[in-house]
């Protein structure tokens, strides 16, 4: 009899847990740059777009969506892994409405950064504007679901932030303004201050589950290797060191914020090591090339330079870590997402 009671208790407890697991993350809300922009820049007056072929050639229906990849991006795979939906729509895409956004939405804009000066370079959506769109989205969702249910949704949703590379490669190391104002160390602290304040604002708006991404080994992006051509097209160690230093500081900020903001579930996800692993040992992941990109010559093409008129684009993107000179292929995105889901996001499931 006692044994039957134990078994009964086990199954009752298991049944009670199932809806909790499924409801742990009802939606994914995304902020950031081209690594997580599914097409918001399509609606922006900027030269930084990717809503044309061959971008998206391996996406559903072979359609370019504005994602800077041959297919899906990492946040799409994360959403699918969490059993929400296979792709996260862009907030500014007129094809979608609040019903679609209720389970996931991205406010990200390719080319943007923490620093407002970074978004000015290519006239894209500044980071602060992404937060304004989020507030607008909250009002729409409250009307759609009702205030209480919507507020509950905000607290349970996973808020993902992926941004920062452009602040260095598109801004600090290109234009003299910031580099004359700040040392690299000071600029890192300046950006992390912006990141911290952004998370505080999300917290005030009801977000309780937040993941912020660190920087990748940006000195190994094909475009940066090309600028280092006279030195054998090796990775630029200085840029990689900056990324590693930034990530350490960001982790420190995350630790402080967890102590400051009661009840927040905040973690940092770093793509650095996994992407570097793919770059150093591509064959282990089934890749043949981690130095050049699939699109065009693979050395410098991105956005409009990567179009169907370019005769050099590869036939099989799965052989490459990078799709264009700045962004990973769908296959690489899937590997990165799988790593994040099994490590950083394991505690959210």
mmCIF file of C-alpha atoms in Angstrom:
data_model
loop_
_atom_site.group_PDB
_atom_site.id
_atom_site.type_symbol
_atom_site.label_atom_id
_atom_site.label_comp_id
_atom_site.label_asym_id
_atom_site.label_seq_id
_atom_site.Cartn_x
_atom_site.Cartn_y
_atom_site.Cartn_z
ATOM 1 C CA UNK A 1 0.000 0.000 0.000
ATOM 2 C CA UNK A 2 2.809 2.349 0.897
ATOM 3 C CA UNK A 3 4.498 1.594 -2.412
ATOM 4 C CA UNK A 4 1.324 2.435 -4.340
ATOM 5 C CA UNK A 5 1.017 5.710 -2.460
ATOM 6 C CA UNK A 6 4.606 6.624 -3.340
ATOM 7 C CA UNK A 7 3.996 5.839 -7.027
ATOM 8 C CA UNK A 8 0.725 7.784 -6.988
ATOM 9 C CA UNK A 9 2.451 10.754 -5.371
ATOM 10 C CA UNK A 10 5.217 10.596 -7.986
ATOM 11 C CA UNK A 11 2.815 10.714 -10.931
ATOM 12 C CA UNK A 12 0.650 13.423 -9.377
ATOM 13 C CA UNK A 13 3.774 15.505 -8.763
ATOM 14 C CA UNK A 14 4.960 14.869 -12.340
ATOM 15 C CA UNK A 15 1.615 15.952 -13.776
ATOM 16 C CA UNK A 16 1.723 19.086 -11.675
ATOM 17 C CA UNK A 17 5.176 19.911 -13.019
ATOM 18 C CA UNK A 18 4.353 19.509 -16.731
ATOM 19 C CA UNK A 19 2.325 22.720 -17.134
ATOM 20 C CA UNK A 20 4.931 24.593 -15.126
ATOM 21 C CA UNK A 21 7.688 23.504 -17.502
ATOM 22 C CA UNK A 22 5.666 24.446 -20.562
ATOM 23 C CA UNK A 23 4.777 27.826 -19.090
ATOM 24 C CA UNK A 24 8.288 28.644 -17.910
ATOM 25 C CA UNK A 25 9.039 30.728 -21.017
ATOM 26 C CA UNK A 26 5.857 31.683 -22.889
ATOM 27 C CA UNK A 27 7.615 34.188 -25.162
ATOM 28 C CA UNK A 28 11.029 35.449 -26.227
ATOM 29 C CA UNK A 29 11.651 39.190 -26.485
ATOM 30 C CA UNK A 30 14.794 40.198 -28.362
ATOM 31 C CA UNK A 31 16.919 43.340 -28.400
ATOM 32 C CA UNK A 32 20.171 43.934 -30.244
ATOM 33 C CA UNK A 33 21.912 44.156 -33.597
ATOM 34 C CA UNK A 34 22.197 42.155 -36.846
ATOM 35 C CA UNK A 35 22.934 38.932 -34.973
ATOM 36 C CA UNK A 36 19.282 38.909 -33.862
ATOM 37 C CA UNK A 37 17.500 41.224 -36.334
ATOM 38 C CA UNK A 38 14.929 39.215 -38.338
ATOM 39 C CA UNK A 39 14.075 42.137 -40.603
ATOM 40 C CA UNK A 40 13.392 45.371 -38.745
ATOM 41 C CA UNK A 41 15.868 47.200 -40.967
ATOM 42 C CA UNK A 42 13.604 46.458 -43.932
ATOM 43 C CA UNK A 43 11.408 49.266 -42.623
ATOM 44 C CA UNK A 44 14.265 51.691 -41.933
ATOM 45 C CA UNK A 45 15.934 54.161 -44.320
ATOM 46 C CA UNK A 46 19.406 52.638 -44.179
ATOM 47 C CA UNK A 47 21.821 51.006 -46.596
ATOM 48 C CA UNK A 48 22.278 48.128 -44.154
ATOM 49 C CA UNK A 49 19.699 45.620 -45.375
ATOM 50 C CA UNK A 50 19.562 41.970 -46.344
ATOM 51 C CA UNK A 51 16.038 41.507 -47.673
ATOM 52 C CA UNK A 52 17.224 40.245 -51.057
ATOM 53 C CA UNK A 53 18.787 37.093 -52.477
ATOM 54 C CA UNK A 54 20.982 35.231 -51.817
ATOM 55 C CA UNK A 55 20.204 36.105 -48.180
ATOM 56 C CA UNK A 56 17.536 33.721 -46.940
ATOM 57 C CA UNK A 57 18.089 31.161 -49.685
ATOM 58 C CA UNK A 58 17.956 28.358 -47.080
ATOM 59 C CA UNK A 59 15.145 29.946 -45.045
ATOM 60 C CA UNK A 60 11.584 28.636 -45.255
ATOM 61 C CA UNK A 61 10.532 28.880 -48.891
ATOM 62 C CA UNK A 62 13.947 30.247 -49.822
ATOM 63 C CA UNK A 63 12.755 33.747 -49.003
ATOM 64 C CA UNK A 64 15.000 36.626 -47.880
ATOM 65 C CA UNK A 65 13.519 38.144 -44.734
ATOM 66 C CA UNK A 66 16.085 40.702 -43.661
ATOM 67 C CA UNK A 67 18.013 38.198 -41.549
ATOM 68 C CA UNK A 68 21.754 38.511 -42.097
ATOM 69 C CA UNK A 69 22.201 34.841 -42.898
ATOM 70 C CA UNK A 70 21.401 32.240 -45.520
ATOM 71 C CA UNK A 71 18.648 30.985 -43.203
ATOM 72 C CA UNK A 72 17.577 31.276 -39.617
ATOM 73 C CA UNK A 73 19.453 33.157 -36.904
ATOM 74 C CA UNK A 74 20.307 31.997 -33.388
ATOM 75 C CA UNK A 75 17.205 33.395 -31.677
ATOM 76 C CA UNK A 76 14.978 31.454 -34.089
ATOM 77 C CA UNK A 77 16.655 28.221 -33.034
ATOM 78 C CA UNK A 78 16.419 29.156 -29.358
ATOM 79 C CA UNK A 79 12.690 29.792 -29.743
ATOM 80 C CA UNK A 80 12.251 26.430 -31.440
ATOM 81 C CA UNK A 81 14.286 24.629 -28.772
ATOM 82 C CA UNK A 82 12.061 26.119 -26.068
ATOM 83 C CA UNK A 83 9.041 24.811 -28.023
ATOM 84 C CA UNK A 84 7.617 28.248 -28.641
ATOM 85 C CA UNK A 85 7.802 28.713 -32.429
ATOM 86 C CA UNK A 86 10.389 28.146 -35.194
ATOM 87 C CA UNK A 87 11.082 31.796 -35.962
ATOM 88 C CA UNK A 88 10.791 35.136 -34.156
ATOM 89 C CA UNK A 89 9.221 37.960 -36.191
ATOM 90 C CA UNK A 90 10.456 41.517 -36.541
ATOM 91 C CA UNK A 91 8.376 44.064 -34.660
ATOM 92 C CA UNK A 92 8.284 46.466 -37.602
ATOM 93 C CA UNK A 93 7.281 43.813 -40.146
ATOM 94 C CA UNK A 94 3.743 44.730 -41.299
ATOM 95 C CA UNK A 95 2.936 41.063 -42.000
ATOM 96 C CA UNK A 96 2.689 40.398 -38.258
ATOM 97 C CA UNK A 97 0.468 41.703 -35.484
ATOM 98 C CA UNK A 98 0.200 41.526 -31.703
ATOM 99 C CA UNK A 99 -1.152 37.974 -31.826
ATOM 100 C CA UNK A 100 2.101 36.884 -33.487
ATOM 101 C CA UNK A 101 4.209 38.995 -31.127
ATOM 102 C CA UNK A 102 2.517 37.561 -28.021
ATOM 103 C CA UNK A 103 4.833 34.533 -28.161
ATOM 104 C CA UNK A 104 7.951 36.257 -29.414
ATOM 105 C CA UNK A 105 9.170 39.442 -31.023
ATOM 106 C CA UNK A 106 12.447 41.104 -31.963
ATOM 107 C CA UNK A 107 13.159 44.831 -31.778
ATOM 108 C CA UNK A 108 16.755 44.390 -32.961
ATOM 109 C CA UNK A 109 18.312 46.497 -35.684
ATOM 110 C CA UNK A 110 21.338 45.534 -37.750
ATOM 111 C CA UNK A 111 24.202 47.978 -37.354
ATOM 112 C CA UNK A 112 23.163 49.354 -33.992
ATOM 113 C CA UNK A 113 25.121 49.344 -30.744
ATOM 114 C CA UNK A 114 24.941 50.318 -27.106
ATOM 115 C CA UNK A 115 26.330 53.727 -28.060
ATOM 116 C CA UNK A 116 23.932 56.098 -29.834
ATOM 117 C CA UNK A 117 26.838 57.214 -31.997
ATOM 118 C CA UNK A 118 27.067 53.689 -33.401
ATOM 119 C CA UNK A 119 23.483 53.667 -34.665
ATOM 120 C CA UNK A 120 24.112 57.046 -36.297
ATOM 121 C CA UNK A 121 26.835 55.603 -38.540
ATOM 122 C CA UNK A 122 24.375 53.746 -40.785
ATOM 123 C CA UNK A 123 21.155 55.466 -39.678
ATOM 124 C CA UNK A 124 19.643 52.442 -37.954
ATOM 125 C CA UNK A 125 17.443 52.051 -34.873
ATOM 126 C CA UNK A 126 19.295 53.193 -31.723
ATOM 127 C CA UNK A 127 19.304 50.919 -28.696
ATOM 128 C CA UNK A 128 17.134 53.288 -26.664
ATOM 129 C CA UNK A 129 14.494 53.256 -29.408
ATOM 130 C CA UNK A 130 14.271 49.477 -29.132
ATOM 131 C CA UNK A 131 13.204 50.000 -25.522
ATOM 132 C CA UNK A 132 10.571 52.504 -26.640
ATOM 133 C CA UNK A 133 9.203 49.951 -29.083
ATOM 134 C CA UNK A 134 9.082 47.464 -26.210
ATOM 135 C CA UNK A 135 6.945 49.869 -24.177
ATOM 136 C CA UNK A 136 4.633 50.277 -27.153
ATOM 137 C CA UNK A 137 4.466 46.493 -27.465
ATOM 138 C CA UNK A 138 3.576 46.169 -23.790
ATOM 139 C CA UNK A 139 0.612 48.494 -24.210
ATOM 140 C CA UNK A 140 -0.585 46.510 -27.225
ATOM 141 C CA UNK A 141 -0.231 43.201 -25.391
ATOM 142 C CA UNK A 142 -2.173 44.491 -22.386
ATOM 143 C CA UNK A 143 -5.040 45.371 -24.711
ATOM 144 C CA UNK A 144 -4.763 41.971 -26.395
ATOM 145 C CA UNK A 145 -4.466 39.723 -23.322
ATOM 146 C CA UNK A 146 -5.737 41.916 -20.523
ATOM 147 C CA UNK A 147 -3.551 43.765 -18.044
ATOM 148 C CA UNK A 148 -2.975 40.967 -15.516
ATOM 149 C CA UNK A 149 -2.242 38.242 -18.045
ATOM 150 C CA UNK A 150 0.038 40.521 -20.037
ATOM 151 C CA UNK A 151 2.012 41.584 -16.957
ATOM 152 C CA UNK A 152 2.417 37.927 -16.052
ATOM 153 C CA UNK A 153 3.637 37.279 -19.587
ATOM 154 C CA UNK A 154 6.257 40.028 -19.275
ATOM 155 C CA UNK A 155 7.638 38.565 -16.055
ATOM 156 C CA UNK A 156 7.812 35.036 -17.484
ATOM 157 C CA UNK A 157 9.123 35.932 -20.941
ATOM 158 C CA UNK A 158 12.788 35.487 -21.741
ATOM 159 C CA UNK A 159 14.394 38.813 -22.674
ATOM 160 C CA UNK A 160 17.496 38.317 -24.838
ATOM 161 C CA UNK A 161 20.086 41.016 -25.585
ATOM 162 C CA UNK A 162 22.783 40.553 -28.261
ATOM 163 C CA UNK A 163 24.738 43.683 -29.108
ATOM 164 C CA UNK A 164 28.122 45.393 -28.833
ATOM 165 C CA UNK A 165 30.351 44.307 -31.722
ATOM 166 C CA UNK A 166 29.405 47.297 -33.880
ATOM 167 C CA UNK A 167 30.402 49.704 -31.137
ATOM 168 C CA UNK A 168 34.003 48.683 -31.692
ATOM 169 C CA UNK A 169 34.259 47.575 -35.335
ATOM 170 C CA UNK A 170 31.859 50.127 -36.839
ATOM 171 C CA UNK A 171 32.508 53.016 -34.489
ATOM 172 C CA UNK A 172 35.440 53.091 -32.056
ATOM 173 C CA UNK A 173 38.096 51.687 -34.404
ATOM 174 C CA UNK A 174 36.800 53.514 -37.497
ATOM 175 C CA UNK A 175 35.925 57.045 -36.431
ATOM 176 C CA UNK A 176 38.073 59.266 -34.200
ATOM 177 C CA UNK A 177 35.304 60.734 -32.029
ATOM 178 C CA UNK A 178 34.993 58.046 -29.383
ATOM 179 C CA UNK A 179 38.624 56.962 -29.529
ATOM 180 C CA UNK A 180 39.685 60.542 -28.817
ATOM 181 C CA UNK A 181 37.262 60.742 -25.883
ATOM 182 C CA UNK A 182 37.887 57.330 -24.310
ATOM 183 C CA UNK A 183 40.624 54.772 -23.968
ATOM 184 C CA UNK A 184 39.495 51.249 -24.882
ATOM 185 C CA UNK A 185 39.115 50.430 -21.198
ATOM 186 C CA UNK A 186 37.022 53.559 -20.592
ATOM 187 C CA UNK A 187 34.872 52.896 -23.637
ATOM 188 C CA UNK A 188 34.179 49.371 -22.433
ATOM 189 C CA UNK A 189 33.029 50.764 -19.092
ATOM 190 C CA UNK A 190 30.922 53.379 -20.877
ATOM 191 C CA UNK A 191 29.127 50.677 -22.882
ATOM 192 C CA UNK A 192 28.627 48.440 -19.877
ATOM 193 C CA UNK A 193 27.073 51.365 -18.045
ATOM 194 C CA UNK A 194 24.543 51.648 -20.875
ATOM 195 C CA UNK A 195 23.912 47.899 -20.769
ATOM 196 C CA UNK A 196 23.334 48.001 -17.005
ATOM 197 C CA UNK A 197 20.889 50.885 -17.270
ATOM 198 C CA UNK A 198 19.036 49.095 -20.060
ATOM 199 C CA UNK A 199 18.557 46.062 -17.825
ATOM 200 C CA UNK A 200 17.387 48.293 -14.982
ATOM 201 C CA UNK A 201 14.773 49.770 -17.317
ATOM 202 C CA UNK A 202 13.635 46.307 -18.386
ATOM 203 C CA UNK A 203 13.303 45.407 -14.725
ATOM 204 C CA UNK A 204 11.151 48.479 -14.064
ATOM 205 C CA UNK A 205 8.932 47.385 -16.963
ATOM 206 C CA UNK A 206 8.371 43.979 -15.390
ATOM 207 C CA UNK A 207 11.042 41.802 -16.999
ATOM 208 C CA UNK A 208 12.423 39.186 -14.607
ATOM 209 C CA UNK A 209 14.179 36.778 -16.966
ATOM 210 C CA UNK A 210 17.040 38.399 -18.842
ATOM 211 C CA UNK A 211 19.963 36.992 -20.821
ATOM 212 C CA UNK A 212 22.652 39.348 -22.090
ATOM 213 C CA UNK A 213 25.227 38.188 -24.602
ATOM 214 C CA UNK A 214 28.907 38.954 -24.543
ATOM 215 C CA UNK A 215 31.079 39.770 -27.542
ATOM 216 C CA UNK A 216 32.307 37.146 -30.029
ATOM 217 C CA UNK A 217 35.932 36.780 -31.188
ATOM 218 C CA UNK A 218 35.411 39.790 -33.435
ATOM 219 C CA UNK A 219 39.014 39.832 -34.609
ATOM 220 C CA UNK A 220 38.326 36.572 -36.463
ATOM 221 C CA UNK A 221 35.411 37.793 -38.565
ATOM 222 C CA UNK A 222 36.321 37.447 -42.279
ATOM 223 C CA UNK A 223 36.124 41.207 -42.805
ATOM 224 C CA UNK A 224 38.645 41.835 -40.036
ATOM 225 C CA UNK A 225 40.941 39.102 -41.350
ATOM 226 C CA UNK A 226 40.855 40.841 -44.726
ATOM 227 C CA UNK A 227 42.037 44.106 -43.197
ATOM 228 C CA UNK A 228 44.893 42.079 -41.730
ATOM 229 C CA UNK A 229 45.886 40.674 -45.128
ATOM 230 C CA UNK A 230 49.459 41.944 -44.987
ATOM 231 C CA UNK A 231 49.953 39.884 -41.836
ATOM 232 C CA UNK A 232 48.725 36.611 -43.277
ATOM 233 C CA UNK A 233 44.997 37.306 -42.791
ATOM 234 C CA UNK A 234 45.244 36.024 -39.248
ATOM 235 C CA UNK A 235 42.729 36.970 -36.585
ATOM 236 C CA UNK A 236 43.350 40.404 -35.100
ATOM 237 C CA UNK A 237 44.402 39.575 -31.558
ATOM 238 C CA UNK A 238 43.833 43.112 -30.302
ATOM 239 C CA UNK A 239 40.132 42.932 -31.163
ATOM 240 C CA UNK A 240 39.770 39.495 -29.593
ATOM 241 C CA UNK A 241 41.469 40.702 -26.426
ATOM 242 C CA UNK A 242 39.070 43.648 -26.282
ATOM 243 C CA UNK A 243 36.143 41.229 -26.590
ATOM 244 C CA UNK A 244 37.463 39.034 -23.781
ATOM 245 C CA UNK A 245 38.086 42.012 -21.508
ATOM 246 C CA UNK A 246 34.633 43.387 -22.248
ATOM 247 C CA UNK A 247 33.043 40.040 -21.437
ATOM 248 C CA UNK A 248 34.779 39.912 -18.066
ATOM 249 C CA UNK A 249 33.521 43.386 -17.205
ATOM 250 C CA UNK A 250 30.033 42.523 -18.387
ATOM 251 C CA UNK A 251 29.982 39.445 -16.176
ATOM 252 C CA UNK A 252 30.961 41.647 -13.265
ATOM 253 C CA UNK A 253 28.103 44.016 -14.039
ATOM 254 C CA UNK A 254 25.677 41.095 -14.225
ATOM 255 C CA UNK A 255 26.798 39.914 -10.782
ATOM 256 C CA UNK A 256 26.221 43.385 -9.336
ATOM 257 C CA UNK A 257 22.803 43.745 -10.968
ATOM 258 C CA UNK A 258 21.655 40.402 -9.576
ATOM 259 C CA UNK A 259 22.368 41.734 -6.098
ATOM 260 C CA UNK A 260 20.743 45.092 -6.827
ATOM 261 C CA UNK A 261 17.539 43.965 -8.538
ATOM 262 C CA UNK A 262 15.539 41.693 -6.276
ATOM 263 C CA UNK A 263 13.873 38.738 -7.974
ATOM 264 C CA UNK A 264 15.614 39.133 -11.323
ATOM 265 C CA UNK A 265 16.854 36.023 -13.086
ATOM 266 C CA UNK A 266 19.783 37.501 -14.991
ATOM 267 C CA UNK A 267 22.540 35.559 -16.737
ATOM 268 C CA UNK A 268 25.275 36.303 -19.227
ATOM 269 C CA UNK A 269 25.745 34.183 -22.322
ATOM 270 C CA UNK A 270 29.082 34.300 -24.091
ATOM 271 C CA UNK A 271 29.381 33.147 -27.711
ATOM 272 C CA UNK A 272 33.124 33.708 -27.625
ATOM 273 C CA UNK A 273 34.450 30.262 -26.752
ATOM 274 C CA UNK A 274 32.045 28.205 -28.880
ATOM 275 C CA UNK A 275 32.532 30.367 -31.976
ATOM 276 C CA UNK A 276 36.293 30.332 -31.462
ATOM 277 C CA UNK A 277 36.118 26.558 -31.194
ATOM 278 C CA UNK A 278 34.388 26.430 -34.586
ATOM 279 C CA UNK A 279 36.978 28.790 -36.082
ATOM 280 C CA UNK A 280 39.954 26.848 -34.751
ATOM 281 C CA UNK A 281 38.595 23.383 -35.460
ATOM 282 C CA UNK A 282 35.991 23.710 -38.219
ATOM 283 C CA UNK A 283 36.146 20.081 -39.360
ATOM 284 C CA UNK A 284 34.998 18.948 -35.914
ATOM 285 C CA UNK A 285 31.672 20.640 -36.650
ATOM 286 C CA UNK A 286 31.483 19.563 -40.284
ATOM 287 C CA UNK A 287 32.772 22.827 -41.743
ATOM 288 C CA UNK A 288 35.459 23.193 -44.382
ATOM 289 C CA UNK A 289 36.157 26.928 -44.148
ATOM 290 C CA UNK A 290 36.223 29.214 -41.127
ATOM 291 C CA UNK A 291 38.404 31.973 -42.558
ATOM 292 C CA UNK A 292 36.379 33.234 -45.507
ATOM 293 C CA UNK A 293 32.629 33.569 -45.971
ATOM 294 C CA UNK A 294 30.275 31.826 -48.363
ATOM 295 C CA UNK A 295 28.895 34.954 -50.003
ATOM 296 C CA UNK A 296 30.941 36.551 -52.763
ATOM 297 C CA UNK A 297 34.691 36.215 -52.486
ATOM 298 C CA UNK A 298 34.227 35.718 -48.756
ATOM 299 C CA UNK A 299 36.650 38.483 -47.865
ATOM 300 C CA UNK A 300 34.582 41.653 -47.505
ATOM 301 C CA UNK A 301 31.057 41.284 -48.945
ATOM 302 C CA UNK A 302 28.062 42.094 -46.761
ATOM 303 C CA UNK A 303 24.594 43.562 -47.366
ATOM 304 C CA UNK A 304 24.300 44.957 -50.924
ATOM 305 C CA UNK A 305 27.767 43.705 -51.875
ATOM 306 C CA UNK A 306 26.424 40.229 -51.187
ATOM 307 C CA UNK A 307 23.730 39.944 -53.861
ATOM 308 C CA UNK A 308 22.710 37.596 -56.646
ATOM 309 C CA UNK A 309 24.924 39.436 -59.123
ATOM 310 C CA UNK A 310 28.035 38.244 -57.309
ATOM 311 C CA UNK A 311 29.277 35.153 -59.188
ATOM 312 C CA UNK A 312 31.606 33.935 -56.444
ATOM 313 C CA UNK A 313 29.029 32.919 -53.820
ATOM 314 C CA UNK A 314 29.423 29.318 -52.692
ATOM 315 C CA UNK A 315 26.862 26.631 -53.527
ATOM 316 C CA UNK A 316 26.760 25.010 -50.071
ATOM 317 C CA UNK A 317 26.733 27.356 -47.068
ATOM 318 C CA UNK A 318 26.876 24.394 -44.670
ATOM 319 C CA UNK A 319 30.577 24.096 -45.427
ATOM 320 C CA UNK A 320 31.219 27.580 -44.040
ATOM 321 C CA UNK A 321 31.175 29.052 -40.553
ATOM 322 C CA UNK A 322 30.403 32.492 -41.975
ATOM 323 C CA UNK A 323 27.711 33.412 -44.472
ATOM 324 C CA UNK A 324 28.938 36.926 -45.245
ATOM 325 C CA UNK A 325 32.027 38.759 -44.032
ATOM 326 C CA UNK A 326 30.399 39.576 -40.701
ATOM 327 C CA UNK A 327 27.694 36.995 -39.923
ATOM 328 C CA UNK A 328 27.496 33.240 -39.324
ATOM 329 C CA UNK A 329 25.725 30.759 -41.552
ATOM 330 C CA UNK A 330 22.467 29.149 -40.495
ATOM 331 C CA UNK A 331 24.399 26.009 -39.539
ATOM 332 C CA UNK A 332 26.768 27.986 -37.304
ATOM 333 C CA UNK A 333 23.809 29.825 -35.777
ATOM 334 C CA UNK A 334 22.167 26.490 -34.972
ATOM 335 C CA UNK A 335 25.319 25.243 -33.224
ATOM 336 C CA UNK A 336 25.648 28.453 -31.208
ATOM 337 C CA UNK A 337 21.977 28.362 -30.231
ATOM 338 C CA UNK A 338 22.183 24.717 -29.192
ATOM 339 C CA UNK A 339 25.162 25.543 -26.983
ATOM 340 C CA UNK A 340 23.332 28.462 -25.350
ATOM 341 C CA UNK A 341 20.172 26.417 -24.758
ATOM 342 C CA UNK A 342 22.102 23.571 -23.129
ATOM 343 C CA UNK A 343 24.258 25.825 -20.952
ATOM 344 C CA UNK A 344 23.079 29.367 -20.199
ATOM 345 C CA UNK A 345 19.379 28.718 -20.740
ATOM 346 C CA UNK A 346 19.204 25.328 -19.024
ATOM 347 C CA UNK A 347 18.044 26.944 -15.789
ATOM 348 C CA UNK A 348 15.107 28.630 -17.559
ATOM 349 C CA UNK A 349 13.653 25.333 -18.789
#
